[in-house]
XYZ file of C-alpha atoms in Angstrom:
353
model
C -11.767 -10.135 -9.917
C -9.528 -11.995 -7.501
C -10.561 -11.726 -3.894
C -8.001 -12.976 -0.958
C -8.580 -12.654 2.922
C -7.124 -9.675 4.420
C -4.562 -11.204 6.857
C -5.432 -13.461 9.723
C -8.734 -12.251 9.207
C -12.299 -13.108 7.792
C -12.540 -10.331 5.466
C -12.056 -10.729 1.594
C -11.158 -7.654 -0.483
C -10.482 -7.812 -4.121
C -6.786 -7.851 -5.131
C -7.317 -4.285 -6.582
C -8.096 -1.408 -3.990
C -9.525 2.055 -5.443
C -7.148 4.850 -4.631
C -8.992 8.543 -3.941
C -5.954 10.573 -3.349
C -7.091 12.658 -6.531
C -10.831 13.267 -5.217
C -10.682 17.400 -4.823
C -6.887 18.085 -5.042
C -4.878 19.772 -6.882
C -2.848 19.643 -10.273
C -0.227 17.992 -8.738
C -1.903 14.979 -7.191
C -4.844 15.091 -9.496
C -8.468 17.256 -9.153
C -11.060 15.219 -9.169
C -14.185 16.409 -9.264
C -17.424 15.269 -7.437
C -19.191 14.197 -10.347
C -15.941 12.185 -12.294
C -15.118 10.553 -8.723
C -18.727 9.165 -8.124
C -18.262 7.712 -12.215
C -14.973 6.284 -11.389
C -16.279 4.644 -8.119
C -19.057 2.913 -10.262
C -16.344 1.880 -12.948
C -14.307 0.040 -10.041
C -17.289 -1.495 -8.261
C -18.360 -2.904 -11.860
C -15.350 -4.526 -12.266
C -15.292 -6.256 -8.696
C -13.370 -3.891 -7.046
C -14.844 -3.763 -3.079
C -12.009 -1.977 -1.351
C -12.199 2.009 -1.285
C -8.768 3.657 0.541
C -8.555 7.068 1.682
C -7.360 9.019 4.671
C -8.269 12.297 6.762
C -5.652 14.060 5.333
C -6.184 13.728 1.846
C -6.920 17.157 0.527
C -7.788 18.190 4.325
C -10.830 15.733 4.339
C -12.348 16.472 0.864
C -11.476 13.287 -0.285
C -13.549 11.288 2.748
C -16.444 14.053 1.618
C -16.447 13.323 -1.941
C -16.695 9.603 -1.124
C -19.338 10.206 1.700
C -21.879 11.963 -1.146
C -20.975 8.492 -3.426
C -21.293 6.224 -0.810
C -24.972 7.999 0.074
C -26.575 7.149 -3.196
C -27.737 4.555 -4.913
C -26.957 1.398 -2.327
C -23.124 1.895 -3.402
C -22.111 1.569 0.683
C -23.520 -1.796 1.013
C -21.201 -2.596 -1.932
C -18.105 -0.925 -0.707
C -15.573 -1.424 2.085
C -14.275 1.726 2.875
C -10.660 2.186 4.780
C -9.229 5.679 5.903
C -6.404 6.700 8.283
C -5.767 8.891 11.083
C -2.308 10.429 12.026
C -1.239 13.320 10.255
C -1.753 17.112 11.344
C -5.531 18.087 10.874
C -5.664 21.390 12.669
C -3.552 24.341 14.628
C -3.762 22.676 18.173
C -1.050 21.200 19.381
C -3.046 18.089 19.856
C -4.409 18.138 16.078
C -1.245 15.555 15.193
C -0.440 11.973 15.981
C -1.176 9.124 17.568
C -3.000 10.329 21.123
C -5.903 8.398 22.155
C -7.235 12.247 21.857
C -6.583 12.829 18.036
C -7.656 9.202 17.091
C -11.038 9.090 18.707
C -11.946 12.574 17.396
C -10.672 12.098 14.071
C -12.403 8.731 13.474
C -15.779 10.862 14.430
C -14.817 13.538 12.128
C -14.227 10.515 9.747
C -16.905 8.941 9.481
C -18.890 12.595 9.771
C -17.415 13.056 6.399
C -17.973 9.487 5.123
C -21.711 9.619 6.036
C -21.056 6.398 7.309
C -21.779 4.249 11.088
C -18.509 2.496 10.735
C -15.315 2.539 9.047
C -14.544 -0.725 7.166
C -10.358 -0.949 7.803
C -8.560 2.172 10.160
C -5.695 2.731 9.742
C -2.727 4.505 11.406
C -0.748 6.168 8.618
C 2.700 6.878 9.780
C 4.836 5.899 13.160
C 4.217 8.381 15.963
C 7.526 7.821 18.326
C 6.403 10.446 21.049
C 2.993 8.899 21.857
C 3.375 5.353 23.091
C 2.101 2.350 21.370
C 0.165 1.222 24.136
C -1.905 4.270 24.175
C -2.322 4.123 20.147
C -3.505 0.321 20.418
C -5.801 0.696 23.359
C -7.468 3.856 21.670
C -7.862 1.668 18.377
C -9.151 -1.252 20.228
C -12.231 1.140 21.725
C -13.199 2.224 18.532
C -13.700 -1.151 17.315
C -15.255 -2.504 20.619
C -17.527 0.838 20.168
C -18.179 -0.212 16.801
C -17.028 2.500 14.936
C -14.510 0.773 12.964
C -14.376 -2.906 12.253
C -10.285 -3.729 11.681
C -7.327 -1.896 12.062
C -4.215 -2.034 10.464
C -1.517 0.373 10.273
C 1.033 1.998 7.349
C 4.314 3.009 6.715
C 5.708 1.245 10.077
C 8.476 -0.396 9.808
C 9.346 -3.822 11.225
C 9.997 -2.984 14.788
C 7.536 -0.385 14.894
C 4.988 -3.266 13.900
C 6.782 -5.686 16.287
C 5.879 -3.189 18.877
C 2.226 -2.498 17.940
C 1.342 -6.588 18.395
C 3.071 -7.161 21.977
C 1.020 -3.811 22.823
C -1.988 -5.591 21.498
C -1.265 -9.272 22.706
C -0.328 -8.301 26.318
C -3.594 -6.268 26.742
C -5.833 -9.157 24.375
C -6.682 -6.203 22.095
C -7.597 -5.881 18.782
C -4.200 -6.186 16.505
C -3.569 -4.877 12.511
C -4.793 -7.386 10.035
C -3.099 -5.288 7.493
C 0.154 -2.957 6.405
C -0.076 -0.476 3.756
C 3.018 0.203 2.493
C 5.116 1.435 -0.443
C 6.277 -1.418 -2.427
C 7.290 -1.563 -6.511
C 9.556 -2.954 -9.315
C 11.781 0.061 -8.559
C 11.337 0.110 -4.884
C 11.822 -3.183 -3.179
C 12.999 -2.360 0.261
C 9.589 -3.666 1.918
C 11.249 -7.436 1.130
C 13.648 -6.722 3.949
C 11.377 -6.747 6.854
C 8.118 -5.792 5.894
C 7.324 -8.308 3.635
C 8.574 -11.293 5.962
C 6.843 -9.620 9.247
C 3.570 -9.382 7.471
C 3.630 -13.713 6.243
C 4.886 -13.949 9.663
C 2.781 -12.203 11.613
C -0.417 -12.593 9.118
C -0.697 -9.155 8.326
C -2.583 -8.569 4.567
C -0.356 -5.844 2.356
C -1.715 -3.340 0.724
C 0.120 -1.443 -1.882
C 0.249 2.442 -2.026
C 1.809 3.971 -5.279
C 2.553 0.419 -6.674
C 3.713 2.436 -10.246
C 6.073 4.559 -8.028
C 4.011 7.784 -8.638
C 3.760 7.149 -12.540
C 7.425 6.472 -13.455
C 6.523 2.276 -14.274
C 3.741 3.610 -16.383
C 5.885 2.927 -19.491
C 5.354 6.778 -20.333
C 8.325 8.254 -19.003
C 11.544 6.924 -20.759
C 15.432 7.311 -20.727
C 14.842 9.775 -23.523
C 12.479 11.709 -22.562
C 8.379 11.641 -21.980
C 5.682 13.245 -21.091
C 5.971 16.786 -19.452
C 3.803 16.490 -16.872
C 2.915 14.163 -14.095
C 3.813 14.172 -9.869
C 7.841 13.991 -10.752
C 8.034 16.381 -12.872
C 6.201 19.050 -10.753
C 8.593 18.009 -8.159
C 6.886 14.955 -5.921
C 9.311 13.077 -3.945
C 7.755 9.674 -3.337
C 9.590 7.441 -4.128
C 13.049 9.245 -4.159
C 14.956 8.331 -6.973
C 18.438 7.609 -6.257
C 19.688 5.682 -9.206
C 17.868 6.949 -12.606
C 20.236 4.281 -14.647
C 18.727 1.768 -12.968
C 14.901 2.969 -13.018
C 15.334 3.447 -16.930
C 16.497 -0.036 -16.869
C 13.663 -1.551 -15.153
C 11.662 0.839 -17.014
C 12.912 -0.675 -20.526
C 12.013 -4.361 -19.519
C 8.520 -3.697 -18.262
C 7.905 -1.513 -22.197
C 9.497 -4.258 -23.424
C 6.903 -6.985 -22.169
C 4.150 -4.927 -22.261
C 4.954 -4.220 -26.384
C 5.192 -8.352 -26.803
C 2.000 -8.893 -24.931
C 0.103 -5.833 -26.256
C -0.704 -4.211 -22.977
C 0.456 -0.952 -21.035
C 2.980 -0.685 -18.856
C 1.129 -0.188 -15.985
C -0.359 -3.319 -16.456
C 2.671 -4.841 -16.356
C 4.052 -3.540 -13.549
C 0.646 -4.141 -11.548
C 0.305 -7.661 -12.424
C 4.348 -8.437 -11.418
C 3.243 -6.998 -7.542
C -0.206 -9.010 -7.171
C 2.372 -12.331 -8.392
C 4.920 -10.892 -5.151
C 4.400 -13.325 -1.957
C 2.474 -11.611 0.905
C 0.931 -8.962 -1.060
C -3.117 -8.548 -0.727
C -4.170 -5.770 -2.808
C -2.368 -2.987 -4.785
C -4.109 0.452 -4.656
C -4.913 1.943 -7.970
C -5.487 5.214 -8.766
C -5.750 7.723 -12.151
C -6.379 11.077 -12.901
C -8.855 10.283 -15.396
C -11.416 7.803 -16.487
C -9.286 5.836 -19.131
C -6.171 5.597 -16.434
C -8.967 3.599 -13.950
C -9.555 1.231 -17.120
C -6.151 0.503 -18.313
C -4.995 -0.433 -14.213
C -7.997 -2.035 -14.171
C -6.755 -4.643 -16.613
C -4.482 -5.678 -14.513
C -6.445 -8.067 -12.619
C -6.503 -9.890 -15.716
C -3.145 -10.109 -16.896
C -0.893 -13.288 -15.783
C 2.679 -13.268 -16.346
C 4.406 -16.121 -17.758
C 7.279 -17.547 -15.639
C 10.116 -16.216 -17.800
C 8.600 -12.878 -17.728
C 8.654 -12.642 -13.587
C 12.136 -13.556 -13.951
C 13.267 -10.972 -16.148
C 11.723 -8.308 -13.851
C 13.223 -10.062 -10.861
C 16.545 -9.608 -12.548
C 16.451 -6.329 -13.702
C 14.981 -4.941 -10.044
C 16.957 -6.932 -7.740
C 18.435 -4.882 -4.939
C 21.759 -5.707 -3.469
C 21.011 -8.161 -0.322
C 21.761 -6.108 2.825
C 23.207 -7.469 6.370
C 22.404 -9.610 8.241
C 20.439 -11.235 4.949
C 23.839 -11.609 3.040
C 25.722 -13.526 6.244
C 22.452 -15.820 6.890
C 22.668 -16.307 2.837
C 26.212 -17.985 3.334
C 26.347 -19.513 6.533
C 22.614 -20.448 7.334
C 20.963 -22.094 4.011
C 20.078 -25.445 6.045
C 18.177 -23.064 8.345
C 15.898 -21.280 6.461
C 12.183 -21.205 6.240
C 9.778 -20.514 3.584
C 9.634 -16.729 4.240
C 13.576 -16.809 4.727
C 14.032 -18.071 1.435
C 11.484 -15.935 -0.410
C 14.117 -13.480 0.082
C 17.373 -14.829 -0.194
C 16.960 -18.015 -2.656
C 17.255 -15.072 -5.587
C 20.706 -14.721 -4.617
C 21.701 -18.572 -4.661
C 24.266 -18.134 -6.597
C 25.862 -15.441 -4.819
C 25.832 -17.027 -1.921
C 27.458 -19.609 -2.759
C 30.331 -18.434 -4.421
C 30.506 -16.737 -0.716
Protein backbone atom coordinates (compact mmCIF):
# COMPACT_ATOMS: atom_id res chain seq x y z
CA UNK A 1 0.00 0.00 0.00
CA UNK A 2 0.89 3.47 -1.23
CA UNK A 3 0.77 6.14 1.41
CA UNK A 4 0.95 10.08 0.32
CA UNK A 5 0.62 13.17 2.73
CA UNK A 6 -2.75 14.52 3.00
CA UNK A 7 -2.29 18.07 1.59
CA UNK A 8 -0.03 20.67 3.09
CA UNK A 9 -0.06 18.55 5.94
CA UNK A 10 1.99 15.94 8.04
CA UNK A 11 -0.42 13.23 7.87
CA UNK A 12 0.01 10.12 5.53
CA UNK A 13 -3.07 8.06 4.60
CA UNK A 14 -2.94 5.18 2.27
CA UNK A 15 -4.05 5.90 -1.32
CA UNK A 16 -7.16 3.67 -0.62
CA UNK A 17 -9.76 5.04 2.02
CA UNK A 18 -12.48 2.44 3.45
CA UNK A 19 -15.94 3.62 2.57
CA UNK A 20 -18.86 2.68 5.42
CA UNK A 21 -21.80 4.11 3.68
CA UNK A 22 -23.22 0.40 3.68
CA UNK A 23 -22.64 -0.18 7.61
CA UNK A 24 -26.61 -0.61 8.76
CA UNK A 25 -28.49 0.70 5.65
CA UNK A 26 -30.63 -0.39 3.53
CA UNK A 27 -30.99 -2.47 0.19
CA UNK A 28 -30.37 0.34 -1.72
CA UNK A 29 -27.07 1.59 -0.38
CA UNK A 30 -26.08 -1.73 1.03
CA UNK A 31 -26.96 -3.43 4.81
CA UNK A 32 -24.19 -4.15 6.45
CA UNK A 33 -24.28 -5.82 9.34
CA UNK A 34 -22.25 -5.38 12.63
CA UNK A 35 -20.50 -8.49 12.46
CA UNK A 36 -19.55 -8.39 8.27
CA UNK A 37 -18.48 -4.57 8.84
CA UNK A 38 -16.03 -5.32 11.79
CA UNK A 39 -14.58 -8.42 9.08
CA UNK A 40 -14.36 -5.99 6.33
CA UNK A 41 -12.56 -3.35 8.54
CA UNK A 42 -9.90 -6.08 9.41
CA UNK A 43 -9.67 -7.06 5.58
CA UNK A 44 -8.76 -3.26 4.76
CA UNK A 45 -6.43 -2.67 7.70
CA UNK A 46 -4.55 -6.01 6.53
CA UNK A 47 -3.99 -4.74 3.38
CA UNK A 48 -2.57 -1.23 4.56
CA UNK A 49 -5.53 0.57 4.35
CA UNK A 50 -5.38 3.40 7.50
CA UNK A 51 -8.09 5.78 6.41
CA UNK A 52 -11.80 4.95 7.65
CA UNK A 53 -14.57 7.71 6.06
CA UNK A 54 -17.93 8.11 7.32
CA UNK A 55 -20.32 10.87 8.25
CA UNK A 56 -23.23 11.65 10.86
CA UNK A 57 -25.67 11.17 8.45
CA UNK A 58 -24.99 7.94 7.16
CA UNK A 59 -27.91 5.77 8.06
CA UNK A 60 -28.81 8.53 10.86
CA UNK A 61 -25.50 7.72 12.78
CA UNK A 62 -25.51 3.86 12.61
CA UNK A 63 -22.73 3.87 10.49
CA UNK A 64 -20.33 6.05 13.14
CA UNK A 65 -21.93 3.25 15.77
CA UNK A 66 -21.04 0.26 13.89
CA UNK A 67 -17.50 1.62 13.51
CA UNK A 68 -17.36 2.85 17.23
CA UNK A 69 -18.02 -1.11 18.48
CA UNK A 70 -14.92 -2.02 15.72
CA UNK A 71 -12.82 0.60 16.63
CA UNK A 72 -13.34 -0.57 20.61
CA UNK A 73 -11.83 -3.96 20.19
CA UNK A 74 -8.91 -5.45 19.67
CA UNK A 75 -6.33 -2.20 19.40
CA UNK A 76 -7.99 -1.60 15.80
CA UNK A 77 -8.24 2.50 16.80
CA UNK A 78 -4.63 2.86 17.25
CA UNK A 79 -4.47 1.43 13.70
CA UNK A 80 -7.13 3.51 12.11
CA UNK A 81 -7.64 7.16 11.17
CA UNK A 82 -11.08 7.77 11.29
CA UNK A 83 -12.80 10.92 9.27
CA UNK A 84 -16.63 11.82 9.52
CA UNK A 85 -18.65 14.92 8.54
CA UNK A 86 -21.08 17.22 9.91
CA UNK A 87 -23.72 19.23 7.85
CA UNK A 88 -26.70 17.55 6.88
CA UNK A 89 -30.16 17.52 8.82
CA UNK A 90 -29.82 15.28 12.04
CA UNK A 91 -32.99 16.13 13.87
CA UNK A 92 -36.58 18.17 13.80
CA UNK A 93 -35.14 21.53 15.21
CA UNK A 94 -34.70 24.07 13.11
CA UNK A 95 -31.14 24.25 14.19
CA UNK A 96 -30.53 20.33 13.57
CA UNK A 97 -29.08 21.44 9.81
CA UNK A 98 -26.01 23.20 8.56
CA UNK A 99 -23.17 24.85 9.18
CA UNK A 100 -23.90 26.95 12.71
CA UNK A 101 -21.19 26.99 15.13
CA UNK A 102 -24.37 25.38 17.12
CA UNK A 103 -24.92 22.18 14.92
CA UNK A 104 -21.09 21.62 14.42
CA UNK A 105 -19.97 21.61 18.00
CA UNK A 106 -22.89 19.36 19.06
CA UNK A 107 -22.67 17.08 16.29
CA UNK A 108 -18.89 16.49 16.57
CA UNK A 109 -19.85 15.44 20.43
CA UNK A 110 -22.56 13.29 19.23
CA UNK A 111 -19.77 12.06 16.82
CA UNK A 112 -17.39 10.99 18.53
CA UNK A 113 -20.21 9.65 21.30
CA UNK A 114 -20.94 7.23 18.58
CA UNK A 115 -17.32 6.59 17.51
CA UNK A 116 -16.27 5.75 21.12
CA UNK A 117 -13.52 7.80 20.32
CA UNK A 118 -11.46 11.25 22.14
CA UNK A 119 -10.86 12.70 18.77
CA UNK A 120 -11.85 12.59 15.29
CA UNK A 121 -8.92 11.93 12.90
CA UNK A 122 -10.11 14.34 9.62
CA UNK A 123 -13.78 16.56 10.05
CA UNK A 124 -15.22 17.31 7.59
CA UNK A 125 -17.96 19.70 6.35
CA UNK A 126 -20.02 17.76 3.80
CA UNK A 127 -21.88 20.13 1.64
CA UNK A 128 -21.85 24.22 1.19
CA UNK A 129 -24.14 25.92 3.69
CA UNK A 130 -24.83 29.54 1.87
CA UNK A 131 -27.09 30.92 4.80
CA UNK A 132 -24.56 30.47 7.64
CA UNK A 133 -21.41 32.43 6.97
CA UNK A 134 -18.06 30.98 6.43
CA UNK A 135 -16.52 32.80 9.07
CA UNK A 136 -18.72 31.33 11.63
CA UNK A 137 -18.22 27.64 10.04
CA UNK A 138 -14.26 28.13 10.16
CA UNK A 139 -14.03 29.65 13.58
CA UNK A 140 -16.37 26.81 15.02
CA UNK A 141 -13.99 24.18 13.21
CA UNK A 142 -10.92 25.84 14.40
CA UNK A 143 -12.25 25.35 18.33
CA UNK A 144 -12.78 21.91 17.92
CA UNK A 145 -9.36 21.30 16.87
CA UNK A 146 -7.76 23.81 19.39
CA UNK A 147 -10.14 21.76 21.97
CA UNK A 148 -8.75 18.73 20.64
CA UNK A 149 -11.58 17.04 19.51
CA UNK A 150 -10.67 16.74 16.00
CA UNK A 151 -7.20 16.91 14.59
CA UNK A 152 -7.73 18.34 10.66
CA UNK A 153 -10.45 19.58 8.84
CA UNK A 154 -11.25 19.55 5.43
CA UNK A 155 -14.39 20.06 3.70
CA UNK A 156 -16.60 18.26 0.61
CA UNK A 157 -18.59 18.91 -2.19
CA UNK A 158 -17.57 22.82 -2.23
CA UNK A 159 -16.91 24.11 -5.12
CA UNK A 160 -14.04 26.43 -6.09
CA UNK A 161 -15.25 29.67 -4.73
CA UNK A 162 -16.90 28.18 -1.92
CA UNK A 163 -13.29 26.79 -1.01
CA UNK A 164 -11.73 30.15 -2.03
CA UNK A 165 -13.93 31.53 0.62
CA UNK A 166 -13.34 28.99 3.43
CA UNK A 167 -9.22 29.84 3.31
CA UNK A 168 -9.44 33.85 3.39
CA UNK A 169 -11.98 33.03 6.40
CA UNK A 170 -9.24 30.93 7.83
CA UNK A 171 -6.07 33.04 6.83
CA UNK A 172 -7.50 36.43 8.00
CA UNK A 173 -8.37 34.98 11.49
CA UNK A 174 -4.78 32.52 11.49
CA UNK A 175 -7.16 29.55 11.90
CA UNK A 176 -6.98 26.18 11.19
CA UNK A 177 -7.68 25.70 7.18
CA UNK A 178 -8.89 22.20 5.10
CA UNK A 179 -5.99 20.00 4.30
CA UNK A 180 -8.38 18.07 2.23
CA UNK A 181 -11.58 18.05 -0.41
CA UNK A 182 -13.70 15.12 -0.81
CA UNK A 183 -15.28 15.20 -3.83
CA UNK A 184 -16.97 13.28 -6.66
CA UNK A 185 -14.55 12.61 -9.33
CA UNK A 186 -14.51 9.49 -12.15
CA UNK A 187 -13.79 8.28 -15.75
CA UNK A 188 -17.40 9.30 -16.46
CA UNK A 189 -17.51 12.33 -14.34
CA UNK A 190 -14.65 14.70 -14.81
CA UNK A 191 -16.01 18.07 -13.96
CA UNK A 192 -13.75 18.31 -10.65
CA UNK A 193 -10.70 19.10 -13.41
CA UNK A 194 -12.31 22.47 -13.91
CA UNK A 195 -11.71 24.05 -10.63
CA UNK A 196 -11.49 21.60 -8.09
CA UNK A 197 -8.73 19.78 -9.16
CA UNK A 198 -6.45 22.97 -9.90
CA UNK A 199 -7.65 24.78 -6.45
CA UNK A 200 -6.70 21.75 -4.47
CA UNK A 201 -2.57 21.57 -6.25
CA UNK A 202 -2.95 25.17 -5.75
CA UNK A 203 -4.01 25.62 -2.59
CA UNK A 204 -2.46 22.13 -1.19
CA UNK A 205 -5.57 20.62 -0.42
CA UNK A 206 -5.29 16.38 -0.46
CA UNK A 207 -8.47 14.85 -2.66
CA UNK A 208 -10.29 12.32 -1.63
CA UNK A 209 -12.54 10.44 -3.90
CA UNK A 210 -16.24 9.59 -3.05
CA UNK A 211 -18.01 7.09 -5.50
CA UNK A 212 -14.82 6.90 -7.72
CA UNK A 213 -16.91 3.85 -9.85
CA UNK A 214 -19.81 6.39 -10.23
CA UNK A 215 -22.14 4.32 -7.93
CA UNK A 216 -21.24 0.90 -9.73
CA UNK A 217 -21.75 1.82 -13.43
CA UNK A 218 -17.45 1.55 -14.16
CA UNK A 219 -17.68 -1.77 -12.47
CA UNK A 220 -17.56 -3.44 -15.92
CA UNK A 221 -20.98 -5.19 -14.86
CA UNK A 222 -23.42 -3.03 -16.34
CA UNK A 223 -23.12 -2.92 -20.22
CA UNK A 224 -24.76 -1.29 -23.38
CA UNK A 225 -26.73 -4.50 -23.55
CA UNK A 226 -27.84 -5.07 -20.60
CA UNK A 227 -26.46 -6.31 -16.90
CA UNK A 228 -27.14 -7.01 -13.79
CA UNK A 229 -30.67 -6.16 -12.32
CA UNK A 230 -29.82 -4.77 -9.35
CA UNK A 231 -27.49 -2.24 -7.91
CA UNK A 232 -28.03 1.86 -6.66
CA UNK A 233 -29.13 2.86 -10.51
CA UNK A 234 -31.33 0.59 -11.05
CA UNK A 235 -33.36 1.13 -7.80
CA UNK A 236 -33.31 4.65 -8.86
CA UNK A 237 -29.99 6.50 -7.17
CA UNK A 238 -29.13 9.66 -8.77
CA UNK A 239 -25.44 10.21 -8.07
CA UNK A 240 -23.89 10.76 -10.58
CA UNK A 241 -26.72 11.86 -13.03
CA UNK A 242 -26.33 10.39 -16.20
CA UNK A 243 -26.83 12.67 -18.98
CA UNK A 244 -25.26 11.00 -21.93
CA UNK A 245 -25.67 6.97 -21.68
CA UNK A 246 -23.81 6.74 -25.34
CA UNK A 247 -21.04 8.07 -23.94
CA UNK A 248 -20.92 6.13 -20.43
CA UNK A 249 -21.29 2.78 -22.52
CA UNK A 250 -18.39 4.04 -24.38
CA UNK A 251 -16.13 4.63 -21.59
CA UNK A 252 -17.62 1.65 -20.16
CA UNK A 253 -16.41 -0.59 -23.27
CA UNK A 254 -12.69 0.65 -23.01
CA UNK A 255 -12.25 0.11 -19.30
CA UNK A 256 -13.89 -4.05 -20.07
CA UNK A 257 -11.75 -3.89 -22.71
CA UNK A 258 -8.40 -3.36 -20.66
CA UNK A 259 -9.43 -5.04 -17.84
CA UNK A 260 -10.13 -8.46 -20.28
CA UNK A 261 -6.29 -7.89 -21.77
CA UNK A 262 -4.84 -7.51 -18.35
CA UNK A 263 -7.03 -10.11 -16.57
CA UNK A 264 -8.48 -7.91 -13.91
CA UNK A 265 -12.04 -6.36 -13.11
CA UNK A 266 -13.24 -3.40 -14.13
CA UNK A 267 -13.27 -1.78 -11.09
CA UNK A 268 -9.80 -2.20 -10.88
CA UNK A 269 -9.36 -0.50 -13.79
CA UNK A 270 -11.20 2.30 -13.28
CA UNK A 271 -9.63 2.71 -9.63
CA UNK A 272 -6.15 2.50 -10.68
CA UNK A 273 -6.79 5.29 -13.81
CA UNK A 274 -8.00 7.93 -10.67
CA UNK A 275 -5.00 7.17 -8.12
CA UNK A 276 -2.64 7.88 -11.74
CA UNK A 277 -5.01 11.54 -11.97
CA UNK A 278 -2.73 14.62 -10.67
CA UNK A 279 -3.87 15.96 -7.24
CA UNK A 280 -5.76 13.03 -6.18
CA UNK A 281 -4.84 11.49 -2.51
CA UNK A 282 -7.00 8.65 -1.87
CA UNK A 283 -10.11 7.12 -3.59
CA UNK A 284 -12.79 5.79 -1.16
CA UNK A 285 -13.74 2.23 -1.65
CA UNK A 286 -16.60 0.63 -0.69
CA UNK A 287 -18.69 -2.97 -1.40
CA UNK A 288 -21.61 -4.58 -0.35
CA UNK A 289 -19.91 -7.68 0.35
CA UNK A 290 -16.67 -9.24 1.33
CA UNK A 291 -15.36 -10.25 -2.23
CA UNK A 292 -16.31 -6.49 -3.64
CA UNK A 293 -13.65 -5.11 -0.64
CA UNK A 294 -11.04 -7.67 -2.27
CA UNK A 295 -11.40 -7.11 -5.89
CA UNK A 296 -11.13 -2.81 -5.17
CA UNK A 297 -8.64 -3.75 -3.04
CA UNK A 298 -6.45 -4.83 -5.93
CA UNK A 299 -6.33 -1.80 -7.12
CA UNK A 300 -3.54 -0.50 -5.21
CA UNK A 301 -1.63 -2.88 -7.10
CA UNK A 302 -2.46 -2.42 -10.54
CA UNK A 303 -0.26 0.17 -12.75
CA UNK A 304 -1.42 1.21 -16.01
CA UNK A 305 0.79 1.29 -18.88
CA UNK A 306 1.08 4.68 -20.67
CA UNK A 307 -0.99 3.73 -23.73
CA UNK A 308 -3.64 2.47 -21.54
CA UNK A 309 -4.12 6.09 -19.56
CA UNK A 310 -4.37 7.45 -22.90
CA UNK A 311 -7.06 5.49 -24.21
CA UNK A 312 -9.19 6.31 -21.13
CA UNK A 313 -8.20 9.94 -21.44
CA UNK A 314 -9.62 9.79 -24.91
CA UNK A 315 -12.62 8.08 -24.51
CA UNK A 316 -13.65 10.38 -21.18
CA UNK A 317 -12.55 13.66 -22.27
CA UNK A 318 -15.12 16.35 -21.65
CA UNK A 319 -15.51 19.24 -23.97
CA UNK A 320 -13.13 22.18 -22.50
CA UNK A 321 -15.48 24.86 -21.10
CA UNK A 322 -14.87 28.87 -21.00
CA UNK A 323 -12.69 30.60 -20.00
CA UNK A 324 -10.33 27.19 -20.33
CA UNK A 325 -10.99 27.05 -24.19
CA UNK A 326 -9.97 31.07 -24.77
CA UNK A 327 -6.78 30.69 -22.32
CA UNK A 328 -6.16 27.31 -24.55
CA UNK A 329 -5.77 29.62 -27.73
CA UNK A 330 -4.55 32.80 -26.74
CA UNK A 331 -2.49 32.08 -23.47
CA UNK A 332 -0.21 28.78 -24.08
CA UNK A 333 3.13 30.86 -23.26
CA UNK A 334 1.37 31.58 -19.95
CA UNK A 335 0.54 28.58 -18.45
CA UNK A 336 1.70 26.77 -15.41
CA UNK A 337 1.98 23.26 -14.46
CA UNK A 338 -1.58 23.01 -13.04
CA UNK A 339 -2.82 25.16 -16.14
CA UNK A 340 -1.59 22.71 -18.41
CA UNK A 341 -2.67 19.56 -16.58
CA UNK A 342 -5.88 20.63 -17.91
CA UNK A 343 -5.65 22.07 -21.14
CA UNK A 344 -2.38 20.37 -22.80
CA UNK A 345 -5.09 17.32 -23.65
CA UNK A 346 -6.60 19.59 -26.00
CA UNK A 347 -3.29 20.76 -27.88
CA UNK A 348 -4.44 20.08 -30.83
CA UNK A 349 -7.60 21.78 -30.62
CA UNK A 350 -6.25 24.64 -29.65
CA UNK A 351 -4.30 25.13 -32.09
CA UNK A 352 -6.26 24.67 -34.98
CA UNK A 353 -8.12 27.66 -32.93
Amino acid sequence: MEYRFLGRSGLRVSTLTMGTMTFGGSEKVGNTGQAAATRQIDMCLDAGINLLDTANVYNAGVSEEMIGVALSENGRRDRTLVATKVRFKMGDGPNQVGLSRHHIIEQCHASLRRLKTDHIDLYQVHEWDGMTPIEETMEALDTLVRHGHVRYIGCSNYSGWHISKALAAARERQGERFVSQQIHYTLHSREAEYELVPIGQDQGLGMLIWSPLAGGLLSGKYRRNGGPDSGRHVGGFREPPVYNWDKLYDIIDEVVAIAEARGVSGAQVALAWLLGRPGVTSVIIGGRSDEQFQDNLKAAELKLSAEERLRLDKVSQPPLLYPYWHQSFTARDRLSPIDQDLIAPYAEESKRG
